[in-house]
């Protein structure tokens, strides 16, 4: 029954999805939130940085008078593990169109002391209040139709290992950036993919924070292996995404001194550039 | 006497220059520093954001165990004016190769209360301890020789207005990004220049923080006028710059919703990509 095989399952919605449940926060005190970091968003054993960014972004959306992240700058301090965590927020400044906040994610050491994992500074606003002028010169990424792209379920597992996050994502990689999975990295430092949530939830500004750090590292296409831990990641959300899958394009131009940058662009189904990010990551040479 | 006219004046050195004197901090208490923000780095009446970033960067270099900014993320809250200010720093985490700190710049309102101007998160390290591998695919900007580029002193003042900063900089703009100054903006959102300090001081990581935010805004080449206030700026310092002038290339790909990003690359005289930055700025349409 091919119809059944290709028919979408019951689609999750914004507010009622794995992503929403796993980023849900329990208020402990004004500006302080508890959360159990889900093991469902791990790569090997580390919790994905984009998921963590979404957790912090959701806390700030609650703590600030504006709901949409416009620009979020995160410095990653120590690796997060699944399990209990607390988010502490601080309102830095509130304005008419923009508000700025700070948030930190902490977990606990063996003696129960808080250990800081990530600290972010972020400025929030109202995406729907922006004028609808678009004078973008950037072009959407050249990526084949989704049916010509490949995910972990399509054979020689490109994202191998026990990465739980693979089950939560709809990730279809451009075959021209998949050489690393076949032992033939292109050397180009590019990665492109169709990106969605596996349960069909559409995107919103919070899931864009996940999207910018969910592809395999460009370092793989540069012939490097192993973990590429993020030191700093800043994301600009430029537009509320339209329903449907996103296209994410990542490029590295400067691998030097044991560090590289990754620039990501996220395009929605309406051909709008909805998010831009850059991260500084460390590579093991 | 053309020889005298072209001979360099006595050159300032790192540690003994206008830039060093104007970013010098007076310790008030551990991690707290007073400074009188110089009127020499203003554009019209606002203090330049890159100069302010260097002030904050210098405070963190003192407060942290590592001296070199690797990645600095700044959120600009309110416009700074020349005059007294205080920088308050906080050590977030110290590690073997990287340390992370936070710093805020405050000025005073009419009742003497502190008003926060900028808050930064930054991770510092030791640039000289990095391996010297370079696998950069980025190319230095195509910019004509300095003698074919133009500065404020070269005629129909491209950086018009009472901008004191123009006297402190050696800024020679690529004529192909100077259309705006002649009333014919290219529409391309690019800006390129040779960049140095007017007193001949060579560059170091702190002056790179100035370099990334010292060119005219790309918005001018997009046909926009007026102030383009920075909301957020993140800079990655990738290498200690070699002596001699820098080349700075700035590009905007997405002008939409009243905001634009500016991506800057800074190249040194040895053709090394020494800094990369991205800022989100607000435009008046």
Coordinates of C-alpha atoms in Angstrom, one line a residue:
Chain A
X1 CA 0.0 0.0 0.0
X2 CA 2.3 2.8 -1.2
X3 CA -0.4 5.4 -0.3
X4 CA -0.2 4.5 3.3
X5 CA 3.5 4.3 3.3
X6 CA 3.9 7.9 2.0
X7 CA 0.9 9.4 3.7
X8 CA 1.9 11.7 6.6
X9 CA 1.4 10.5 10.1
X10 CA -0.8 12.6 12.3
X11 CA 1.2 15.8 12.4
X12 CA 2.3 17.5 15.6
X13 CA 1.5 21.2 16.0
X14 CA 3.4 24.1 17.4
X15 CA 2.7 23.8 21.2
X16 CA 2.0 20.1 21.0
X17 CA 5.1 18.2 19.8
X18 CA 8.1 16.4 21.0
X19 CA 10.1 19.6 20.7
X20 CA 7.6 21.6 22.7
X21 CA 7.3 18.9 25.4
X22 CA 11.1 18.6 25.7
X23 CA 11.7 22.4 26.0
X24 CA 8.9 22.9 28.5
X25 CA 10.0 24.8 31.6
X26 CA 8.6 24.6 35.1
X27 CA 8.7 28.0 36.9
X28 CA 10.5 27.7 40.3
X29 CA 10.7 31.5 41.1
X30 CA 10.4 34.7 39.1
X31 CA 12.8 34.2 36.2
X32 CA 14.0 30.8 37.4
X33 CA 12.9 27.6 35.6
X34 CA 13.5 23.9 36.1
X35 CA 13.8 21.5 33.2
X36 CA 14.7 17.9 32.7
X37 CA 17.0 17.9 29.7
X38 CA 15.7 15.1 27.4
X39 CA 17.9 12.3 26.3
X40 CA 16.0 12.5 23.0
X41 CA 18.2 15.3 21.7
X42 CA 21.6 13.8 22.2
X43 CA 24.5 13.3 19.8
X44 CA 26.4 10.3 21.1
X45 CA 26.0 11.3 24.8
X46 CA 26.1 15.1 24.6
X47 CA 23.0 17.2 24.5
X48 CA 22.7 19.1 21.2
X49 CA 23.6 22.7 21.4
X50 CA 20.7 23.9 19.3
X51 CA 18.2 22.1 21.6
X52 CA 19.8 23.8 24.6
X53 CA 19.6 27.2 22.8
X54 CA 15.9 26.6 22.3
X55 CA 15.5 25.8 26.0
X56 CA 17.2 29.1 26.9
X57 CA 15.3 30.9 24.2
X58 CA 12.0 29.7 25.6
X59 CA 13.0 30.8 29.1
X60 CA 13.8 34.3 27.9
X61 CA 10.6 34.5 25.9
X62 CA 8.8 34.0 29.2
X63 CA 11.0 36.4 31.2
X64 CA 11.0 39.3 28.7
X65 CA 8.1 41.4 27.6
X66 CA 8.8 40.5 23.9
X67 CA 8.3 36.9 22.7
X68 CA 10.5 36.5 19.6
X69 CA 14.3 36.0 19.7
X70 CA 15.9 38.6 17.3
X71 CA 19.5 37.9 18.2
X72 CA 20.8 35.3 20.7
X73 CA 24.5 35.1 21.5
X74 CA 25.6 31.9 23.4
X75 CA 28.9 31.0 25.0
X76 CA 29.1 27.3 25.7
X77 CA 31.1 26.6 28.9
X78 CA 30.8 22.9 29.7
X79 CA 29.0 19.9 28.0
X80 CA 25.4 19.3 29.0
X81 CA 24.1 15.8 29.9
X82 CA 20.5 14.6 29.9
X83 CA 18.8 15.2 33.3
X84 CA 17.9 18.0 35.7
X85 CA 18.9 21.6 34.9
X86 CA 17.9 25.0 36.0
X87 CA 17.7 28.2 33.8
X88 CA 18.2 31.5 35.5
X89 CA 17.2 34.6 33.6
X90 CA 17.9 38.3 34.1
X91 CA 16.2 41.2 32.4
X92 CA 18.9 43.6 31.2
X93 CA 16.8 46.2 29.5
X94 CA 13.2 46.6 28.3
X95 CA 12.4 48.9 25.5
X96 CA 9.4 49.6 23.3
X97 CA 10.5 47.5 20.3
X98 CA 13.4 45.5 21.8
X99 CA 14.2 43.9 25.1
X100 CA 17.5 42.4 26.2
X101 CA 17.9 39.6 28.6
X102 CA 20.5 37.2 29.9
X103 CA 20.1 33.5 30.7
X104 CA 22.3 30.7 32.1
X105 CA 21.7 27.0 32.1
X106 CA 23.1 25.1 35.1
X107 CA 23.3 21.4 35.9
X108 CA 24.5 19.8 39.1
X109 CA 27.8 18.2 40.2
X110 CA 28.0 15.2 42.4
X111 CA 27.6 17.4 45.5
X112 CA 24.6 19.1 44.1
X113 CA 26.4 22.3 43.3
X114 CA 25.3 24.2 40.2
X115 CA 27.7 24.0 37.2
X116 CA 27.1 26.6 34.5
X117 CA 26.7 25.0 31.0
X118 CA 25.8 27.9 28.8
X119 CA 25.4 31.6 29.1
X120 CA 23.4 33.7 26.6
X121 CA 22.7 37.3 25.9
X122 CA 19.7 37.9 23.7
X123 CA 17.6 40.7 22.3
X124 CA 13.9 40.0 21.7
X125 CA 11.2 41.8 19.8
X126 CA 8.0 41.1 17.9
X127 CA 8.6 39.6 14.4
X128 CA 5.0 40.4 13.4
X129 CA 5.5 44.1 14.0
X130 CA 8.3 44.4 11.5
X131 CA 7.8 46.1 8.2
X132 CA 7.6 43.6 5.3
X133 CA 10.2 45.1 3.2
X134 CA 12.7 42.5 1.8
X135 CA 15.7 43.7 -0.2
X136 CA 17.8 40.5 0.3
X137 CA 20.5 39.8 -2.2
X138 CA 21.2 36.4 -0.7
X139 CA 19.9 33.5 -2.8
X140 CA 18.3 30.3 -1.5
X141 CA 20.8 27.4 -1.4
X142 CA 21.1 25.3 -4.5
X143 CA 19.9 22.0 -3.0
X144 CA 18.3 19.1 -4.9
X145 CA 14.6 18.3 -4.3
X146 CA 14.0 16.5 -1.0
X147 CA 13.5 13.1 -2.8
X148 CA 17.1 13.3 -4.1
X149 CA 18.6 14.0 -0.7
X150 CA 19.5 11.4 1.9
X151 CA 18.9 10.9 5.6
X152 CA 20.1 8.4 8.3
X153 CA 17.3 6.1 7.2
X154 CA 18.4 5.9 3.6
X155 CA 21.2 3.5 3.8
X156 CA 24.9 3.7 4.8
X157 CA 24.1 5.7 7.9
X158 CA 25.6 9.1 7.4
X159 CA 24.9 10.2 10.9
X160 CA 26.0 7.0 12.5
X161 CA 26.4 6.3 16.2
X162 CA 23.8 6.2 18.9
X163 CA 22.5 9.7 18.2
X164 CA 19.0 9.9 19.6
X165 CA 18.4 13.2 17.9
X166 CA 18.3 11.5 14.5
X167 CA 14.9 10.1 15.5
X168 CA 13.5 13.6 16.3
X169 CA 14.6 15.3 13.1
X170 CA 13.7 15.1 9.4
X171 CA 17.2 15.7 7.9
X172 CA 17.8 15.1 4.2
X173 CA 21.3 16.0 3.2
X174 CA 22.4 17.2 -0.2
X175 CA 24.3 14.3 -1.7
X176 CA 27.0 16.8 -2.9
X177 CA 27.8 17.5 0.8
X178 CA 27.7 13.8 1.8
X179 CA 31.1 12.7 0.6
X180 CA 32.4 12.4 4.2
X181 CA 29.8 9.6 4.8
X182 CA 31.4 7.6 2.0
X183 CA 35.0 8.3 3.0
X184 CA 35.4 10.9 0.3
X185 CA 35.0 14.4 1.9
X186 CA 34.9 17.1 -0.7
X187 CA 37.3 19.4 1.2
X188 CA 34.8 22.2 0.6
X189 CA 33.5 22.9 4.1
X190 CA 29.8 23.0 3.0
X191 CA 26.8 21.2 4.4
X192 CA 23.2 21.6 3.0
X193 CA 20.0 19.9 4.1
X194 CA 16.3 19.9 4.1
X195 CA 15.3 20.2 7.8
X196 CA 12.2 19.5 9.8
X197 CA 10.9 17.9 12.9
X198 CA 10.2 14.2 12.6
X199 CA 6.7 14.5 14.1
X200 CA 5.8 17.1 11.4
X201 CA 5.6 20.2 13.7
X202 CA 6.0 23.3 11.7
X203 CA 8.7 25.9 12.6
X204 CA 8.6 28.9 14.7
X205 CA 11.4 31.2 16.0
X206 CA 12.3 28.7 18.8
X207 CA 12.8 25.8 16.5
X208 CA 15.0 28.0 14.3
X209 CA 17.4 28.0 17.2
X210 CA 17.5 24.3 16.9
X211 CA 17.8 24.3 13.1
X212 CA 21.1 26.4 13.0
X213 CA 23.0 23.7 14.9
X214 CA 21.5 20.4 13.9
X215 CA 23.4 19.4 10.7
X216 CA 26.6 17.4 10.7
X217 CA 29.6 19.6 11.1
X218 CA 31.2 21.1 8.0
X219 CA 34.5 19.8 9.5
X220 CA 33.4 16.3 8.2
X221 CA 33.5 17.6 4.6
X222 CA 36.9 19.1 5.4
X223 CA 38.2 15.7 6.2
X224 CA 38.2 16.0 10.0
X225 CA 36.6 13.6 12.4
X226 CA 35.4 13.7 15.9
X227 CA 33.6 16.2 18.0
X228 CA 33.6 19.9 17.0
X229 CA 32.5 21.6 20.2
X230 CA 30.9 25.0 19.9
X231 CA 32.6 27.8 21.8
X232 CA 30.2 30.6 20.7
X233 CA 27.1 30.7 18.6
X234 CA 25.1 33.7 17.6
X235 CA 21.8 33.5 15.7
X236 CA 19.7 36.2 14.2
X237 CA 16.1 35.3 13.6
X238 CA 14.9 37.6 10.7
X239 CA 11.4 36.4 9.9
X240 CA 8.7 34.1 11.3
X241 CA 9.1 30.9 9.2
X242 CA 6.3 29.8 6.9
X243 CA 4.9 26.2 7.3
X244 CA 6.8 23.4 5.7
X245 CA 10.4 22.2 5.6
X246 CA 13.4 24.5 5.9
X247 CA 16.5 24.5 3.8
X248 CA 19.7 24.9 5.9
X249 CA 23.0 25.8 4.3
X250 CA 26.2 25.9 6.3
X251 CA 29.7 27.0 5.2
X252 CA 33.1 27.3 6.7
X253 CA 35.6 29.7 5.1
X254 CA 38.4 29.8 7.7
X255 CA 39.8 26.7 9.4
X256 CA 42.9 27.8 11.2
X257 CA 44.7 27.5 14.5
X258 CA 42.4 24.7 15.6
X259 CA 39.2 26.7 15.2
X260 CA 36.7 27.2 12.5
X261 CA 33.6 29.2 12.0
X262 CA 30.3 27.8 10.7
X263 CA 27.9 30.2 9.0
X264 CA 24.4 28.9 8.6
X265 CA 21.5 30.3 6.6
X266 CA 18.0 29.0 7.1
X267 CA 15.4 29.5 4.3
X268 CA 11.7 28.7 4.6
X269 CA 9.3 27.3 2.1
X270 CA 8.3 30.8 1.0
X271 CA 12.0 31.5 0.0
X272 CA 12.5 33.9 2.9
X273 CA 15.9 34.0 4.7
X274 CA 14.5 33.4 8.2
X275 CA 17.6 32.9 10.2
X276 CA 21.4 33.5 10.0
X277 CA 23.9 32.2 12.4
X278 CA 27.6 32.0 13.0
X279 CA 29.5 29.8 15.4
X280 CA 33.1 29.5 16.5
X281 CA 34.0 25.8 17.1
X282 CA 37.1 24.0 18.1
X283 CA 38.5 21.2 16.0
X284 CA 40.8 18.4 16.9
X285 CA 43.4 18.2 14.1
Chain B
X1 CA 59.4 68.7 -0.7
X2 CA 57.4 65.6 -1.7
X3 CA 59.7 63.4 0.3
X4 CA 58.8 65.1 3.5
X5 CA 55.1 65.1 2.6
X6 CA 55.1 61.3 2.1
X7 CA 57.6 60.4 4.8
X8 CA 55.8 58.8 7.8
X9 CA 55.6 60.8 10.9
X10 CA 57.0 59.3 14.1
X11 CA 55.0 56.2 14.5
X12 CA 53.1 55.4 17.6
X13 CA 53.6 51.9 19.0
X14 CA 51.3 49.4 20.6
X15 CA 51.0 50.5 24.2
X16 CA 51.9 54.2 23.4
X17 CA 49.3 55.6 21.0
X18 CA 46.1 57.5 20.9
X19 CA 44.2 54.2 20.9
X20 CA 46.0 52.9 23.9
X21 CA 45.6 56.1 25.9
X22 CA 41.9 56.4 25.1
X23 CA 41.2 52.8 26.1
X24 CA 43.2 53.0 29.3
X25 CA 41.3 51.9 32.4
X26 CA 41.7 52.9 36.0
X27 CA 41.0 50.1 38.4
X28 CA 38.5 51.1 41.1
X29 CA 38.0 47.7 42.7
X30 CA 38.7 44.1 41.6
X31 CA 37.0 43.7 38.2
X32 CA 35.7 47.3 38.2
X33 CA 37.4 50.0 36.0
X34 CA 36.8 53.7 35.5
X35 CA 37.3 55.4 32.1
X36 CA 36.7 58.7 30.6
X37 CA 35.3 57.9 27.1
X38 CA 37.2 60.0 24.6
X39 CA 35.4 62.5 22.3
X40 CA 38.1 61.5 19.8
X41 CA 36.2 58.4 18.7
X42 CA 32.8 59.9 18.0
X43 CA 30.7 59.7 14.8
X44 CA 28.6 62.8 14.8
X45 CA 28.0 62.8 18.6
X46 CA 27.8 59.1 19.4
X47 CA 30.8 57.1 20.6
X48 CA 31.9 54.5 18.0
X49 CA 30.8 51.0 18.8
X50 CA 34.2 49.4 17.9
X51 CA 36.0 51.8 20.2
X52 CA 33.6 50.8 23.0
X53 CA 34.2 47.1 22.2
X54 CA 37.9 47.7 22.6
X55 CA 37.4 49.3 26.0
X56 CA 35.4 46.3 27.2
X57 CA 37.8 43.9 25.6
X58 CA 40.7 45.6 27.4
X59 CA 38.9 45.3 30.8
X60 CA 38.3 41.6 30.2
X61 CA 41.9 41.1 29.2
X62 CA 42.8 42.4 32.6
X63 CA 40.1 40.5 34.5
X64 CA 40.6 37.1 32.9
X65 CA 43.6 34.8 33.1
X66 CA 43.9 34.8 29.3
X67 CA 44.8 38.0 27.4
X68 CA 43.5 37.6 23.9
X69 CA 39.8 37.9 22.9
X70 CA 38.9 34.9 20.8
X71 CA 35.1 35.6 20.6
X72 CA 33.3 38.7 21.9
X73 CA 29.5 39.0 21.7
X74 CA 28.1 42.5 22.4
X75 CA 24.5 43.6 22.8
X76 CA 24.2 47.4 22.5
X77 CA 21.6 48.8 24.8
X78 CA 21.8 52.6 24.8
X79 CA 24.0 55.1 23.0
X80 CA 27.2 56.1 24.7
X81 CA 28.4 59.7 25.0
X82 CA 31.9 61.0 25.6
X83 CA 32.6 61.3 29.4
X84 CA 32.9 59.2 32.5
X85 CA 32.0 55.5 32.4
X86 CA 32.5 52.4 34.5
X87 CA 33.2 48.9 33.3
X88 CA 32.1 46.0 35.6
X89 CA 33.5 42.6 34.8
X90 CA 32.5 39.1 35.9
X91 CA 34.6 36.0 35.5
X92 CA 32.2 33.3 34.2
X93 CA 34.6 30.4 33.9
X94 CA 38.3 29.9 33.7
X95 CA 39.8 26.9 31.8
X96 CA 43.2 25.8 30.7
X97 CA 42.9 27.1 27.2
X98 CA 39.8 29.3 27.3
X99 CA 38.3 31.6 29.9
X100 CA 34.9 33.2 29.6
X101 CA 33.9 36.6 31.1
X102 CA 31.1 39.1 31.1
X103 CA 31.5 42.9 31.1
X104 CA 29.1 45.8 31.1
X105 CA 29.8 49.5 30.3
X106 CA 27.7 52.0 32.3
X107 CA 27.4 55.7 32.2
X108 CA 25.5 58.0 34.5
X109 CA 22.2 59.8 34.2
X110 CA 21.4 63.2 35.6
X111 CA 20.9 61.9 39.1
X112 CA 24.2 59.9 38.9
X113 CA 22.5 56.6 38.5
X114 CA 24.3 54.0 36.4
X115 CA 22.7 53.4 32.9
X116 CA 24.0 50.3 31.1
X117 CA 25.3 51.0 27.6
X118 CA 26.6 47.6 26.4
X119 CA 26.8 44.1 27.8
X120 CA 29.3 41.6 26.4
X121 CA 30.0 37.9 26.8
X122 CA 33.5 36.9 25.7
X123 CA 35.8 33.9 25.6
X124 CA 39.6 34.6 25.8
X125 CA 42.6 32.5 25.1
X126 CA 46.2 32.8 24.0
X127 CA 46.6 33.4 20.3
X128 CA 50.3 32.5 20.4
X129 CA 49.5 29.1 21.7
X130 CA 47.4 28.1 18.7
X131 CA 48.8 25.6 16.2
X132 CA 49.8 27.4 13.0
X133 CA 47.7 25.3 10.6
X134 CA 45.8 27.4 8.0
X135 CA 43.3 25.7 5.7
X136 CA 41.3 28.8 4.9
X137 CA 39.3 28.8 1.6
X138 CA 38.4 32.4 2.0
X139 CA 40.3 34.8 -0.3
X140 CA 41.5 38.3 0.6
X141 CA 39.2 41.0 -0.7
X142 CA 39.8 42.3 -4.1
X143 CA 40.7 45.9 -3.3
X144 CA 42.9 48.3 -5.3
X145 CA 46.3 49.4 -4.0
X146 CA 46.0 51.9 -1.2
X147 CA 47.1 54.8 -3.5
X148 CA 44.0 54.2 -5.6
X149 CA 41.6 54.3 -2.6
X150 CA 40.1 57.4 -1.0
X151 CA 39.8 58.8 2.5
X152 CA 38.0 61.8 4.0
X153 CA 41.1 63.9 3.2
X154 CA 41.0 63.1 -0.5
X155 CA 38.3 65.5 -1.6
X156 CA 34.5 65.4 -1.6
X157 CA 34.4 64.2 1.9
X158 CA 32.9 60.7 1.9
X159 CA 32.7 60.6 5.7
X160 CA 31.2 64.0 6.0
X161 CA 29.9 65.5 9.2
X162 CA 31.8 66.3 12.4
X163 CA 33.2 62.9 13.0
X164 CA 36.2 63.1 15.2
X165 CA 37.0 59.5 14.6
X166 CA 38.0 60.3 11.1
X167 CA 41.1 62.1 12.5
X168 CA 42.2 58.9 14.4
X169 CA 41.9 56.5 11.5
X170 CA 43.7 55.8 8.3
X171 CA 40.7 54.8 6.2
X172 CA 41.1 54.4 2.4
X173 CA 37.9 53.2 0.8
X174 CA 37.7 51.1 -2.4
X175 CA 36.3 53.5 -5.0
X176 CA 33.9 50.8 -6.2
X177 CA 32.2 51.0 -2.8
X178 CA 32.2 54.8 -2.7
X179 CA 29.2 55.4 -5.0
X180 CA 27.1 56.6 -2.0
X181 CA 29.5 59.5 -1.4
X182 CA 28.8 60.7 -5.0
X183 CA 25.0 60.2 -4.7
X184 CA 25.2 56.9 -6.7
X185 CA 25.1 54.0 -4.4
X186 CA 25.8 50.7 -6.1
X187 CA 22.9 48.8 -4.4
X188 CA 25.4 46.1 -3.6
X189 CA 25.7 46.3 0.2
X190 CA 29.5 46.1 0.1
X191 CA 32.2 48.2 1.7
X192 CA 35.9 47.7 1.5
X193 CA 38.8 49.7 2.8
X194 CA 42.4 49.8 3.9
X195 CA 42.4 50.4 7.6
X196 CA 44.9 51.6 10.1
X197 CA 45.4 54.0 13.0
X198 CA 46.3 57.5 12.0
X199 CA 49.3 57.7 14.3
X200 CA 50.8 54.6 12.7
X201 CA 50.3 52.2 15.6
X202 CA 50.3 48.6 14.4
X203 CA 47.4 46.3 15.1
X204 CA 46.8 43.9 18.0
X205 CA 43.7 41.9 19.0
X206 CA 42.2 44.9 20.7
X207 CA 42.5 47.2 17.7
X208 CA 40.8 44.5 15.6
X209 CA 37.7 45.0 17.8
X210 CA 37.8 48.6 16.5
X211 CA 38.5 47.6 12.9
X212 CA 35.3 45.5 12.5
X213 CA 33.0 48.5 13.2
X214 CA 34.9 51.5 11.8
X215 CA 33.9 51.6 8.1
X216 CA 30.9 53.5 6.8
X217 CA 27.8 51.3 7.0
X218 CA 27.0 49.1 4.0
X219 CA 23.5 50.6 4.2
X220 CA 24.9 53.7 2.5
X221 CA 25.7 51.6 -0.6
X222 CA 22.2 50.2 -0.4
X223 CA 20.9 53.7 -0.8
X224 CA 19.9 54.3 2.8
X225 CA 20.9 57.3 4.8
X226 CA 21.2 58.0 8.5
X227 CA 22.3 56.2 11.5
X228 CA 22.4 52.4 11.5
X229 CA 22.6 51.5 15.2
X230 CA 24.1 48.2 16.1
X231 CA 21.9 45.9 18.1
X232 CA 24.3 43.0 18.4
X233 CA 27.9 42.4 17.2
X234 CA 30.0 39.3 17.6
X235 CA 33.7 39.3 16.6
X236 CA 36.0 36.3 16.3
X237 CA 39.7 37.1 16.5
X238 CA 41.5 34.3 14.6
X239 CA 45.1 35.3 14.5
X240 CA 47.4 38.0 15.9
X241 CA 47.7 40.6 13.1
X242 CA 51.1 41.2 11.4
X243 CA 52.4 44.8 11.3
X244 CA 51.1 47.0 8.6
X245 CA 47.7 48.1 7.4
X246 CA 44.6 45.9 7.4
X247 CA 42.1 45.2 4.7
X248 CA 38.5 45.2 5.9
X249 CA 35.7 43.9 3.7
X250 CA 32.0 44.2 4.8
X251 CA 29.0 42.7 3.1
X252 CA 25.3 42.7 3.7
X253 CA 23.1 39.9 2.2
X254 CA 19.8 40.4 3.9
X255 CA 18.1 43.7 4.4
X256 CA 14.6 42.9 5.5
X257 CA 12.1 44.0 8.2
X258 CA 14.0 47.1 9.1
X259 CA 17.2 45.2 10.0
X260 CA 20.3 44.1 8.2
X261 CA 23.4 42.1 9.0
X262 CA 26.9 43.2 8.3
X263 CA 29.6 40.6 7.9
X264 CA 33.2 41.8 8.2
X265 CA 36.4 40.1 7.4
X266 CA 39.7 41.6 8.4
X267 CA 42.9 40.6 6.6
X268 CA 46.4 41.5 7.6
X269 CA 49.5 42.3 5.6
X270 CA 50.6 38.7 5.6
X271 CA 47.3 37.7 3.9
X272 CA 45.9 36.0 7.1
X273 CA 42.2 36.3 7.9
X274 CA 42.7 37.8 11.4
X275 CA 39.1 38.6 12.4
X276 CA 35.6 37.9 11.3
X277 CA 32.5 39.7 12.7
X278 CA 28.8 39.8 12.2
X279 CA 26.5 42.5 13.5
X280 CA 22.7 42.9 13.4
X281 CA 21.8 46.6 12.9
X282 CA 18.6 48.5 12.6
X283 CA 17.9 50.6 9.6
X284 CA 15.5 53.5 9.1
X285 CA 13.7 53.0 5.8

